[in-house]
Amino acid sequence: MPLTHRIGSVTVTALLDGVGPFFQPREEAFPGATEAQWREADRWDPGTVGPDGGWRLPFRAFALRAGDGPVTLVDAGIGPADAFAATWAPVPGRLPAELAAAGIDPAEVRTVVLTHLHTDHVGWAGPLFPNADHLLQRAELAALELFHPELPARLLEPLRAAGRLRVLDGETALTPGVRVLSTPGHTPGHQSVLVEDGDERLLVTGDLLVHAIQLVDPALPYAHEEDPPTARASRESLLGTLSPLLLATPHLGLPFTPHPEPGRS
Ligand SMILES: [Zn+2]
């Protein structure tokens, strides 16, 4: 069964689409990290070190549902065998089977929040979710030259033609206790989703962070961020102002990671 966490009336379900090696050594992806920081990160989140010492990462989406109401999906994984991510990610993903195991019919998904347009986050977007509006920031759609060249023709234009592409400008409330936050830097229009109930908070991060090394030191730049200073500011701002909170991440070893680490401050 997929892992879940409950915040107020909202059940957050982690859906594992796949696990595979990153396309370069992790030391090249985080050139500023020290040996001591890698040790700390691997202790905090041991699940992403492959047998060869390389970076082996999960690819997840998250489903949000209040009671038996409509489902909001955050991110859409690596996708089927012919997906955009096929050149580097372990396609086909298993999201349809994960949804079934979680008791979610794709037709019940009414909203798909795409945190950004990288290929490992949009794989199942579109046809699998015929009743869903797909939500993207205007700033992301204004930077299409950064992304896969077939993205407009294969995904965005069909969604727009069907009236299922919803363009957001910054922070946007979705349902009670659930809102989209603007978290730019990894990409120009990157967004995350905050679920709140009283003092309890859960942040579906997208690629606001991609490895626990960025929890050890949120200032560390990641080689595949479009705008590292802005990405750092987004990370430091959210981790600084929202913690304590639970992070629901696509790529850390465990789907739910508390911040700060329990027993530390
Ligand atoms: Zn990613």
Short mmCIF file of N, CA and C and ligand atoms in Angstrom, two decimals, residues 116 118 120-121 186 207 210 250-251, ligand 1:
data_model
loop_
_atom_site.label_atom_id
_atom_site.label_comp_id
_atom_site.label_asym_id
_atom_site.label_seq_id
_atom_site.Cartn_x
_atom_site.Cartn_y
_atom_site.Cartn_z
N HIS A 116 6.65 21.90 -11.97
CA HIS A 116 7.44 22.52 -13.03
C HIS A 116 7.42 21.60 -14.24
N HIS A 118 9.93 19.99 -15.97
CA HIS A 118 10.96 18.98 -16.27
C HIS A 118 10.30 17.63 -16.56
N ASP A 120 10.65 14.57 -15.73
CA ASP A 120 10.31 13.58 -14.71
C ASP A 120 9.16 14.02 -13.81
N HIS A 121 8.49 15.12 -14.18
CA HIS A 121 7.36 15.61 -13.39
C HIS A 121 6.07 15.72 -14.19
N HIS A 186 14.55 26.72 -9.19
CA HIS A 186 14.83 25.46 -9.90
C HIS A 186 14.44 25.64 -11.37
N ASP A 207 10.73 20.13 -6.82
CA ASP A 207 12.19 20.14 -6.78
C ASP A 207 12.75 21.38 -6.09
N VAL A 210 16.06 18.49 -3.98
CA VAL A 210 16.08 17.20 -4.68
C VAL A 210 16.89 16.16 -3.93
N PRO A 250 9.59 14.44 -4.08
CA PRO A 250 9.65 13.45 -5.16
C PRO A 250 10.87 12.56 -5.08
N HIS A 251 12.02 13.09 -4.62
CA HIS A 251 13.29 12.41 -4.87
C HIS A 251 14.08 11.99 -3.63
ZN ZN B 1 12.64 16.16 -10.47
#
